[in-house]
PDB file of N, CA and C in Angstrom:
ATOM      1  N   THR A   3       0.486  -1.278   0.081  1.00 62.00           N
ATOM      2  CA  THR A   3      -0.146  -0.257   0.310  1.00 62.00           C
ATOM      3  C   THR A   3       1.054   1.056   0.229  1.00 62.00           C
ATOM      4  N   GLY A   4       2.183   1.152   0.727  1.00 80.00           N
ATOM      5  CA  GLY A   4       3.158   2.319   0.010  1.00 80.00           C
ATOM      6  C   GLY A   4       3.176   2.886   1.643  1.00 80.00           C
ATOM      7  N   LYS A   5       2.517   2.700   2.538  1.00 85.00           N
ATOM      8  CA  LYS A   5       2.182   3.277   3.612  1.00 85.00           C
ATOM      9  C   LYS A   5       3.118   2.664   5.069  1.00 85.00           C
ATOM     10  N   ASN A   6       4.266   2.982   5.712  1.00 86.00           N
ATOM     11  CA  ASN A   6       4.976   3.265   6.614  1.00 86.00           C
ATOM     12  C   ASN A   6       3.794   2.402   7.834  1.00 86.00           C
ATOM     13  N   TRP A   7       4.016   1.180   8.366  1.00 87.00           N
ATOM     14  CA  TRP A   7       3.284   1.115   9.367  1.00 87.00           C
ATOM     15  C   TRP A   7       4.107   0.731  10.601  1.00 87.00           C
ATOM     16  N   LEU A   8       3.762   1.414  11.690  1.00 88.00           N
ATOM     17  CA  LEU A   8       4.091   0.765  13.021  1.00 88.00           C
ATOM     18  C   LEU A   8       4.345   0.070  13.478  1.00 88.00           C
ATOM     19  N   ALA A   9       5.571  -0.984  14.192  1.00 89.00           N
ATOM     20  CA  ALA A   9       4.970  -2.147  14.654  1.00 89.00           C
ATOM     21  C   ALA A   9       4.182  -2.295  15.481  1.00 89.00           C
ATOM     22  N   LEU A  10       3.825  -1.507  16.175  1.00 92.00           N
ATOM     23  CA  LEU A  10       2.459  -1.675  17.336  1.00 92.00           C
ATOM     24  C   LEU A  10       1.329  -2.009  16.286  1.00 92.00           C
ATOM     25  N   ASP A  11       1.285  -0.989  15.209  1.00 94.00           N
ATOM     26  CA  ASP A  11      -0.155  -1.242  14.461  1.00 94.00           C
ATOM     27  C   ASP A  11      -0.098  -2.761  13.623  1.00 94.00           C
ATOM     28  N   VAL A  12       0.963  -2.881  13.647  1.00 93.00           N
ATOM     29  CA  VAL A  12       1.611  -4.663  12.913  1.00 93.00           C
ATOM     30  C   VAL A  12       0.879  -5.704  14.089  1.00 93.00           C
ATOM     31  N   ALA A  13       1.664  -5.557  14.988  1.00 95.00           N
ATOM     32  CA  ALA A  13       1.355  -6.387  16.293  1.00 95.00           C
ATOM     33  C   ALA A  13       0.047  -6.094  16.566  1.00 95.00           C
ATOM     34  N   SER A  14      -0.614  -5.046  16.739  1.00 96.00           N
ATOM     35  CA  SER A  14      -1.831  -5.070  17.238  1.00 96.00           C
ATOM     36  C   SER A  14      -2.912  -5.609  16.292  1.00 96.00           C
ATOM     37  N   ALA A  15      -3.267  -5.913  14.579  1.00 96.00           N
ATOM     38  CA  ALA A  15      -3.507  -6.503  13.784  1.00 96.00           C
ATOM     39  C   ALA A  15      -3.418  -8.026  14.022  1.00 96.00           C
ATOM     40  N   TYR A  16      -1.948  -8.413  14.396  1.00 96.00           N
ATOM     41  CA  TYR A  16      -1.636 -10.033  14.586  1.00 96.00           C
ATOM     42  C   TYR A  16      -2.586 -10.306  16.001  1.00 96.00           C
ATOM     43  N   PHE A  17      -2.719  -9.589  16.763  1.00 97.00           N
ATOM     44  CA  PHE A  17      -3.450  -9.948  17.825  1.00 97.00           C
ATOM     45  C   PHE A  17      -4.825  -9.895  17.871  1.00 97.00           C
ATOM     46  N   ARG A  18      -5.220  -9.152  17.093  1.00 97.00           N
ATOM     47  CA  ARG A  18      -6.741  -9.230  16.752  1.00 97.00           C
ATOM     48  C   ARG A  18      -7.304 -10.441  15.604  1.00 97.00           C
ATOM     49  N   ALA A  19      -6.009 -10.590  14.898  1.00 97.00           N
ATOM     50  CA  ALA A  19      -6.530 -12.120  14.246  1.00 97.00           C
ATOM     51  C   ALA A  19      -6.324 -13.370  14.952  1.00 97.00           C
ATOM     52  N   GLY A  20      -6.018 -13.405  16.086  1.00 97.00           N
ATOM     53  CA  GLY A  20      -5.925 -14.059  17.132  1.00 97.00           C
ATOM     54  C   GLY A  20      -4.336 -14.891  17.602  1.00 97.00           C
ATOM     55  N   ALA A  21      -3.378 -13.904  17.082  1.00 97.00           N
ATOM     56  CA  ALA A  21      -2.020 -14.388  17.240  1.00 97.00           C
ATOM     57  C   ALA A  21      -1.803 -14.027  19.001  1.00 97.00           C
ATOM     58  N   ASP A  22      -0.980 -14.662  19.780  1.00 95.00           N
ATOM     59  CA  ASP A  22      -0.427 -14.653  20.996  1.00 95.00           C
ATOM     60  C   ASP A  22       0.875 -13.962  21.033  1.00 95.00           C
ATOM     61  N   LYS A  23       1.419 -14.061  20.243  1.00 95.00           N
ATOM     62  CA  LYS A  23       2.787 -13.351  20.263  1.00 95.00           C
ATOM     63  C   LYS A  23       3.570 -13.472  19.328  1.00 95.00           C
ATOM     64  N   VAL A  24       4.261 -12.064  18.973  1.00 95.00           N
ATOM     65  CA  VAL A  24       4.538 -11.504  17.945  1.00 95.00           C
ATOM     66  C   VAL A  24       6.355 -11.674  17.944  1.00 95.00           C
ATOM     67  N   SER A  25       7.004 -11.690  16.792  1.00 93.00           N
ATOM     68  CA  SER A  25       8.530 -12.098  16.783  1.00 93.00           C
ATOM     69  C   SER A  25       9.425 -10.857  16.031  1.00 93.00           C
ATOM     70  N   ILE A  26       9.762 -10.281  16.731  1.00 89.00           N
ATOM     71  CA  ILE A  26      10.646  -8.825  16.471  1.00 89.00           C
ATOM     72  C   ILE A  26      12.095  -9.440  16.193  1.00 89.00           C
ATOM     73  N   GLY A  27      12.569  -8.804  15.139  1.00 86.00           N
ATOM     74  CA  GLY A  27      13.740  -9.553  14.554  1.00 86.00           C
ATOM     75  C   GLY A  27      14.865  -8.519  14.405  1.00 86.00           C
ATOM     76  N   SER A  28      15.328  -7.609  12.907  1.00 82.00           N
ATOM     77  CA  SER A  28      16.155  -6.476  12.887  1.00 82.00           C
ATOM     78  C   SER A  28      15.636  -4.984  14.125  1.00 82.00           C
ATOM     79  N   ASP A  29      14.804  -5.038  13.975  1.00 84.00           N
ATOM     80  CA  ASP A  29      13.983  -3.906  15.086  1.00 84.00           C
ATOM     81  C   ASP A  29      15.057  -4.116  16.677  1.00 84.00           C
ATOM     82  N   ALA A  30      15.147  -5.431  16.821  1.00 84.00           N
ATOM     83  CA  ALA A  30      15.693  -5.840  18.164  1.00 84.00           C
ATOM     84  C   ALA A  30      17.203  -5.528  18.101  1.00 84.00           C
ATOM     85  N   VAL A  31      17.697  -5.704  17.036  1.00 83.00           N
ATOM     86  CA  VAL A  31      18.863  -5.306  17.194  1.00 83.00           C
ATOM     87  C   VAL A  31      19.208  -3.850  16.949  1.00 83.00           C
ATOM     88  N   ARG A  32      18.513  -3.286  16.125  1.00 84.00           N
ATOM     89  CA  ARG A  32      18.441  -2.038  16.190  1.00 84.00           C
ATOM     90  C   ARG A  32      18.342  -1.391  17.780  1.00 84.00           C
ATOM     91  N   ALA A  33      17.004  -1.653  18.502  1.00 84.00           N
ATOM     92  CA  ALA A  33      16.841  -1.841  20.070  1.00 84.00           C
ATOM     93  C   ALA A  33      18.208  -1.852  20.718  1.00 84.00           C
ATOM     94  N   ALA A  34      18.485  -2.866  20.746  1.00 83.00           N
ATOM     95  CA  ALA A  34      19.874  -3.284  21.410  1.00 83.00           C
ATOM     96  C   ALA A  34      21.044  -2.281  21.499  1.00 83.00           C
ATOM     97  N   MET A  35      21.076  -1.891  20.184  1.00 84.00           N
ATOM     98  CA  MET A  35      22.279  -0.826  19.853  1.00 84.00           C
ATOM     99  C   MET A  35      21.753   0.293  20.395  1.00 84.00           C
ATOM    100  N   GLN A  36      20.652   0.705  20.488  1.00 84.00           N
ATOM    101  CA  GLN A  36      20.329   2.342  20.561  1.00 84.00           C
ATOM    102  C   GLN A  36      20.367   2.500  22.208  1.00 84.00           C
ATOM    103  N   TRP A  37      20.094   1.107  22.949  1.00 83.00           N
ATOM    104  CA  TRP A  37      19.975   0.720  24.731  1.00 83.00           C
ATOM    105  C   TRP A  37      21.353   1.066  25.230  1.00 83.00           C
ATOM    106  N   TRP A  38      21.889   0.560  24.191  1.00 83.00           N
ATOM    107  CA  TRP A  38      23.732   0.680  24.545  1.00 83.00           C
ATOM    108  C   TRP A  38      23.883   2.144  24.213  1.00 83.00           C
ATOM    109  N   ARG A  39      23.925   2.749  23.103  1.00 85.00           N
ATOM    110  CA  ARG A  39      24.407   4.009  23.360  1.00 85.00           C
ATOM    111  C   ARG A  39      23.934   4.903  24.298  1.00 85.00           C
ATOM    112  N   ASP A  40      22.610   4.512  24.695  1.00 84.00           N
ATOM    113  CA  ASP A  40      22.002   5.201  25.592  1.00 84.00           C
ATOM    114  C   ASP A  40      22.404   4.860  27.134  1.00 84.00           C
ATOM    115  N   GLY A  41      23.305   4.475  27.119  1.00 84.00           N
ATOM    116  CA  GLY A  41      23.634   4.365  28.676  1.00 84.00           C
ATOM    117  C   GLY A  41      23.156   3.136  29.435  1.00 84.00           C
ATOM    118  N   LYS A  42      22.490   2.139  28.663  1.00 81.00           N
ATOM    119  CA  LYS A  42      21.757   1.134  28.945  1.00 81.00           C
ATOM    120  C   LYS A  42      20.441   1.138  29.820  1.00 81.00           C
ATOM    121  N   ARG A  43      19.502   2.491  28.982  1.00 80.00           N
ATOM    122  CA  ARG A  43      18.604   2.931  29.601  1.00 80.00           C
ATOM    123  C   ARG A  43      17.430   2.719  29.016  1.00 80.00           C
ATOM    124  N   ARG A  44      16.126   2.422  29.622  1.00 78.00           N
ATOM    125  CA  ARG A  44      15.238   2.408  28.776  1.00 78.00           C
ATOM    126  C   ARG A  44      14.812   3.782  28.395  1.00 78.00           C
ATOM    127  N   THR A  45      13.759   3.553  27.021  1.00 77.00           N
ATOM    128  CA  THR A  45      13.640   4.816  26.299  1.00 77.00           C
ATOM    129  C   THR A  45      12.229   4.998  26.168  1.00 77.00           C
ATOM    130  N   SER A  46      11.173   3.791  25.917  1.00 79.00           N
ATOM    131  CA  SER A  46      10.011   3.483  25.802  1.00 79.00           C
ATOM    132  C   SER A  46       9.847   3.548  24.355  1.00 79.00           C
ATOM    133  N   ALA A  47      10.747   4.054  23.286  1.00 81.00           N
ATOM    134  CA  ALA A  47      10.714   4.480  22.045  1.00 81.00           C
ATOM    135  C   ALA A  47      10.799   3.004  21.430  1.00 81.00           C
ATOM    136  N   SER A  48      11.603   1.988  22.036  1.00 86.00           N
ATOM    137  CA  SER A  48      11.520   0.920  21.159  1.00 86.00           C
ATOM    138  C   SER A  48      10.545   0.247  20.660  1.00 86.00           C
ATOM    139  N   SER A  49      10.196  -0.578  19.783  1.00 88.00           N
ATOM    140  CA  SER A  49       8.875  -1.071  19.638  1.00 88.00           C
ATOM    141  C   SER A  49       8.270  -2.516  20.195  1.00 88.00           C
ATOM    142  N   ILE A  50       9.626  -3.247  20.649  1.00 89.00           N
ATOM    143  CA  ILE A  50       9.769  -4.027  21.755  1.00 89.00           C
ATOM    144  C   ILE A  50       8.667  -3.572  23.231  1.00 89.00           C
ATOM    145  N   GLU A  51       9.440  -2.054  23.632  1.00 89.00           N
ATOM    146  CA  GLU A  51       9.011  -1.749  24.677  1.00 89.00           C
ATOM    147  C   GLU A  51       7.588  -1.321  24.524  1.00 89.00           C
ATOM    148  N   ARG A  52       7.501  -0.447  23.247  1.00 92.00           N
ATOM    149  CA  ARG A  52       5.893  -0.623  22.999  1.00 92.00           C
ATOM    150  C   ARG A  52       4.440  -1.562  23.178  1.00 92.00           C
ATOM    151  N   ILE A  53       5.096  -2.369  22.516  1.00 93.00           N
ATOM    152  CA  ILE A  53       4.020  -3.609  22.278  1.00 93.00           C
ATOM    153  C   ILE A  53       4.382  -4.672  23.518  1.00 93.00           C
ATOM    154  N   SER A  54       5.298  -4.627  24.493  1.00 93.00           N
ATOM    155  CA  SER A  54       5.055  -5.063  25.818  1.00 93.00           C
ATOM    156  C   SER A  54       4.167  -4.306  26.561  1.00 93.00           C
ATOM    157  N   HIS A  55       4.987  -2.971  26.371  1.00 93.00           N
ATOM    158  CA  HIS A  55       3.943  -1.957  27.318  1.00 93.00           C
ATOM    159  C   HIS A  55       2.230  -2.381  26.786  1.00 93.00           C
ATOM    160  N   VAL A  56       1.892  -2.434  25.992  1.00 95.00           N
ATOM    161  CA  VAL A  56       0.599  -2.512  25.704  1.00 95.00           C
ATOM    162  C   VAL A  56      -0.166  -4.056  25.796  1.00 95.00           C
ATOM    163  N   TYR A  57       0.627  -5.165  25.451  1.00 96.00           N
ATOM    164  CA  TYR A  57       0.331  -6.497  25.559  1.00 96.00           C
ATOM    165  C   TYR A  57       0.886  -7.267  26.247  1.00 96.00           C
ATOM    166  N   GLY A  58       1.950  -6.586  27.477  1.00 95.00           N
ATOM    167  CA  GLY A  58       2.773  -7.637  28.050  1.00 95.00           C
ATOM    168  C   GLY A  58       3.636  -8.283  27.634  1.00 95.00           C
ATOM    169  N   ALA A  59       4.882  -8.339  28.537  1.00 92.00           N
ATOM    170  CA  ALA A  59       6.354  -8.908  27.870  1.00 92.00           C
ATOM    171  C   ALA A  59       6.281 -10.113  27.400  1.00 92.00           C
ATOM    172  N   GLN A  60       5.238 -10.751  27.543  1.00 95.00           N
ATOM    173  CA  GLN A  60       5.251 -12.360  27.207  1.00 95.00           C
ATOM    174  C   GLN A  60       4.478 -12.321  25.722  1.00 95.00           C
ATOM    175  N   ALA A  61       4.068 -11.390  25.474  1.00 95.00           N
ATOM    176  CA  ALA A  61       3.787 -11.161  24.097  1.00 95.00           C
ATOM    177  C   ALA A  61       4.750 -10.901  22.824  1.00 95.00           C
ATOM    178  N   VAL A  62       5.863 -10.750  23.324  1.00 94.00           N
ATOM    179  CA  VAL A  62       7.085 -10.062  22.176  1.00 94.00           C
ATOM    180  C   VAL A  62       8.197 -11.470  22.452  1.00 94.00           C
ATOM    181  N   VAL A  63       8.618 -11.959  20.972  1.00 93.00           N
ATOM    182  CA  VAL A  63       9.739 -12.570  21.381  1.00 93.00           C
ATOM    183  C   VAL A  63      10.730 -12.015  20.237  1.00 93.00           C
ATOM    184  N   VAL A  64      12.074 -11.854  20.916  1.00 91.00           N
ATOM    185  CA  VAL A  64      12.883 -11.688  19.644  1.00 91.00           C
ATOM    186  C   VAL A  64      13.666 -12.873  19.160  1.00 91.00           C
ATOM    187  N   SER A  65      13.922 -12.831  17.924  1.00 89.00           N
ATOM    188  CA  SER A  65      14.427 -13.397  17.111  1.00 89.00           C
ATOM    189  C   SER A  65      15.531 -12.787  16.170  1.00 89.00           C
ATOM    190  N   VAL A  66      16.612 -13.512  16.468  1.00 82.00           N
ATOM    191  CA  VAL A  66      17.864 -12.951  15.660  1.00 82.00           C
ATOM    192  C   VAL A  66      18.664 -14.423  15.075  1.00 82.00           C
ATOM    193  N   ASP A  67      18.928 -14.226  13.811  1.00 81.00           N
ATOM    194  CA  ASP A  67      19.733 -14.860  12.811  1.00 81.00           C
ATOM    195  C   ASP A  67      20.793 -14.409  12.396  1.00 81.00           C
ATOM    196  N   PRO A  68      22.016 -14.516  13.506  1.00 77.00           N
ATOM    197  CA  PRO A  68      23.425 -14.111  13.710  1.00 77.00           C
ATOM    198  C   PRO A  68      23.749 -14.682  12.125  1.00 77.00           C
ATOM    199  N   ARG A  69      24.847 -14.089  11.351  1.00 76.00           N
ATOM    200  CA  ARG A  69      25.629 -14.638  10.117  1.00 76.00           C
ATOM    201  C   ARG A  69      26.972 -14.597  10.305  1.00 76.00           C
ATOM    202  N   ARG A  70      27.459 -15.848  10.115  1.00 76.00           N
ATOM    203  CA  ARG A  70      29.009 -15.995  10.350  1.00 76.00           C
ATOM    204  C   ARG A  70      29.495 -16.151   9.198  1.00 76.00           C
ATOM    205  N   VAL A  71      30.810 -14.814   8.905  1.00 76.00           N
ATOM    206  CA  VAL A  71      31.619 -14.969   7.961  1.00 76.00           C
ATOM    207  C   VAL A  71      33.085 -14.992   8.568  1.00 76.00           C
ATOM    208  N   TYR A  72      33.400 -15.989   8.128  1.00 78.00           N
ATOM    209  CA  TYR A  72      34.884 -16.235   8.005  1.00 78.00           C
ATOM    210  C   TYR A  72      36.206 -15.146   7.286  1.00 78.00           C
ATOM    211  N   VAL A  73      37.196 -14.573   7.802  1.00 79.00           N
ATOM    212  CA  VAL A  73      37.956 -14.108   7.447  1.00 79.00           C
ATOM    213  C   VAL A  73      39.111 -14.432   7.429  1.00 79.00           C
ATOM    214  N   ALA A  74      40.278 -14.003   6.475  1.00 79.00           N
ATOM    215  CA  ALA A  74      42.143 -14.732   6.297  1.00 79.00           C
ATOM    216  C   ALA A  74      42.933 -13.684   7.323  1.00 79.00           C
ATOM    217  N   ASP A  75      42.074 -12.524   8.010  1.00 80.00           N
ATOM    218  CA  ASP A  75      42.577 -11.526   8.990  1.00 80.00           C
ATOM    219  C   ASP A  75      41.816 -10.526   9.466  1.00 80.00           C
ATOM    220  N   PRO A  76      41.733 -10.726  10.944  1.00 78.00           N
ATOM    221  CA  PRO A  76      40.738 -10.262  11.717  1.00 78.00           C
ATOM    222  C   PRO A  76      40.847  -8.746  11.741  1.00 78.00           C
ATOM    223  N   ALA A  77      42.507  -8.657  11.519  1.00 81.00           N
ATOM    224  CA  ALA A  77      42.546  -6.879  11.706  1.00 81.00           C
ATOM    225  C   ALA A  77      41.939  -6.396  10.659  1.00 81.00           C
ATOM    226  N   SER A  78      41.893  -6.832   9.471  1.00 81.00           N
ATOM    227  CA  SER A  78      41.249  -6.222   8.356  1.00 81.00           C
ATOM    228  C   SER A  78      39.580  -6.225   8.419  1.00 81.00           C
ATOM    229  N   VAL A  79      38.587  -6.345   9.716  1.00 80.00           N
ATOM    230  CA  VAL A  79      37.423  -6.203   9.600  1.00 80.00           C
ATOM    231  C   VAL A  79      37.012  -5.351  10.446  1.00 80.00           C
ATOM    232  N   ALA A  80      35.788  -4.529   9.927  1.00 77.00           N
ATOM    233  CA  ALA A  80      35.781  -3.391  10.489  1.00 77.00           C
ATOM    234  C   ALA A  80      35.199  -3.406  11.570  1.00 77.00           C
ATOM    235  N   LYS A  81      35.406  -2.065  12.762  1.00 74.00           N
ATOM    236  CA  LYS A  81      35.297  -2.359  13.937  1.00 74.00           C
ATOM    237  C   LYS A  81      33.838  -2.120  14.936  1.00 74.00           C
ATOM    238  N   LYS A  82      32.811  -2.036  13.527  1.00 72.00           N
ATOM    239  CA  LYS A  82      31.415  -2.354  13.988  1.00 72.00           C
ATOM    240  C   LYS A  82      31.393  -3.749  14.090  1.00 72.00           C
ATOM    241  N   HIS A  83      32.164  -4.749  13.345  1.00 73.00           N
ATOM    242  CA  HIS A  83      31.708  -5.860  13.483  1.00 73.00           C
ATOM    243  C   HIS A  83      32.790  -6.867  14.876  1.00 73.00           C
ATOM    244  N   THR A  84      31.947  -7.773  15.331  1.00 75.00           N
ATOM    245  CA  THR A  84      32.548  -8.826  16.728  1.00 75.00           C
ATOM    246  C   THR A  84      33.241  -9.499  15.817  1.00 75.00           C
ATOM    247  N   VAL A  85      34.880  -9.804  16.203  1.00 75.00           N
ATOM    248  CA  VAL A  85      35.460 -10.941  15.471  1.00 75.00           C
ATOM    249  C   VAL A  85      35.703 -12.058  16.898  1.00 75.00           C
ATOM    250  N   ILE A  86      35.498 -13.373  16.546  1.00 74.00           N
ATOM    251  CA  ILE A  86      35.666 -14.663  17.251  1.00 74.00           C
ATOM    252  C   ILE A  86      36.500 -15.485  16.694  1.00 74.00           C
ATOM    253  N   GLU A  87      38.011 -15.157  16.994  1.00 75.00           N
ATOM    254  CA  GLU A  87      39.011 -16.350  16.379  1.00 75.00           C
ATOM    255  C   GLU A  87      38.776 -17.654  16.678  1.00 75.00           C
ATOM    256  N   THR A  88      38.986 -18.609  15.592  1.00 76.00           N
ATOM    257  CA  THR A  88      38.633 -20.224  16.297  1.00 76.00           C
ATOM    258  C   THR A  88      39.896 -20.785  15.574  1.00 76.00           C
ATOM    259  N   LYS A  89      40.020 -21.814  16.084  1.00 76.00           N
ATOM    260  CA  LYS A  89      41.517 -22.598  15.210  1.00 76.00           C
ATOM    261  C   LYS A  89      40.836 -22.752  13.817  1.00 76.00           C
ATOM    262  N   ARG A  90      39.902 -23.432  13.688  1.00 67.00           N
ATOM    263  CA  ARG A  90      39.603 -23.700  12.219  1.00 67.00           C
ATOM    264  C   ARG A  90      37.979 -23.482  11.947  1.00 67.00           C
ATOM    265  N   PRO A  91      37.706 -23.144  10.543  1.00 59.00           N
ATOM    266  CA  PRO A  91      36.360 -22.702  10.194  1.00 59.00           C
ATOM    267  C   PRO A  91      35.258 -24.168  10.532  1.00 59.00           C
TER     268      PRO A  91
END
């Protein structure tokens, strides 16, 4: 439809349709990064906080699928990525 939907509006539609939980993915990562930047303080601005405030914490599930990438030289990786050195790939 070309409309930007708020996560709370989408979750509300699912709950009205009978769902008992909603899963948050990429927005959970953004919320975690913002929480870390804000000194580990809640802001009530993330979709996780908004949905859990309205429907309860049990109604929000966080689902994140990390991607594993092997590199030859850990020093060549940008600082924004976490590097875990292993003995073998």
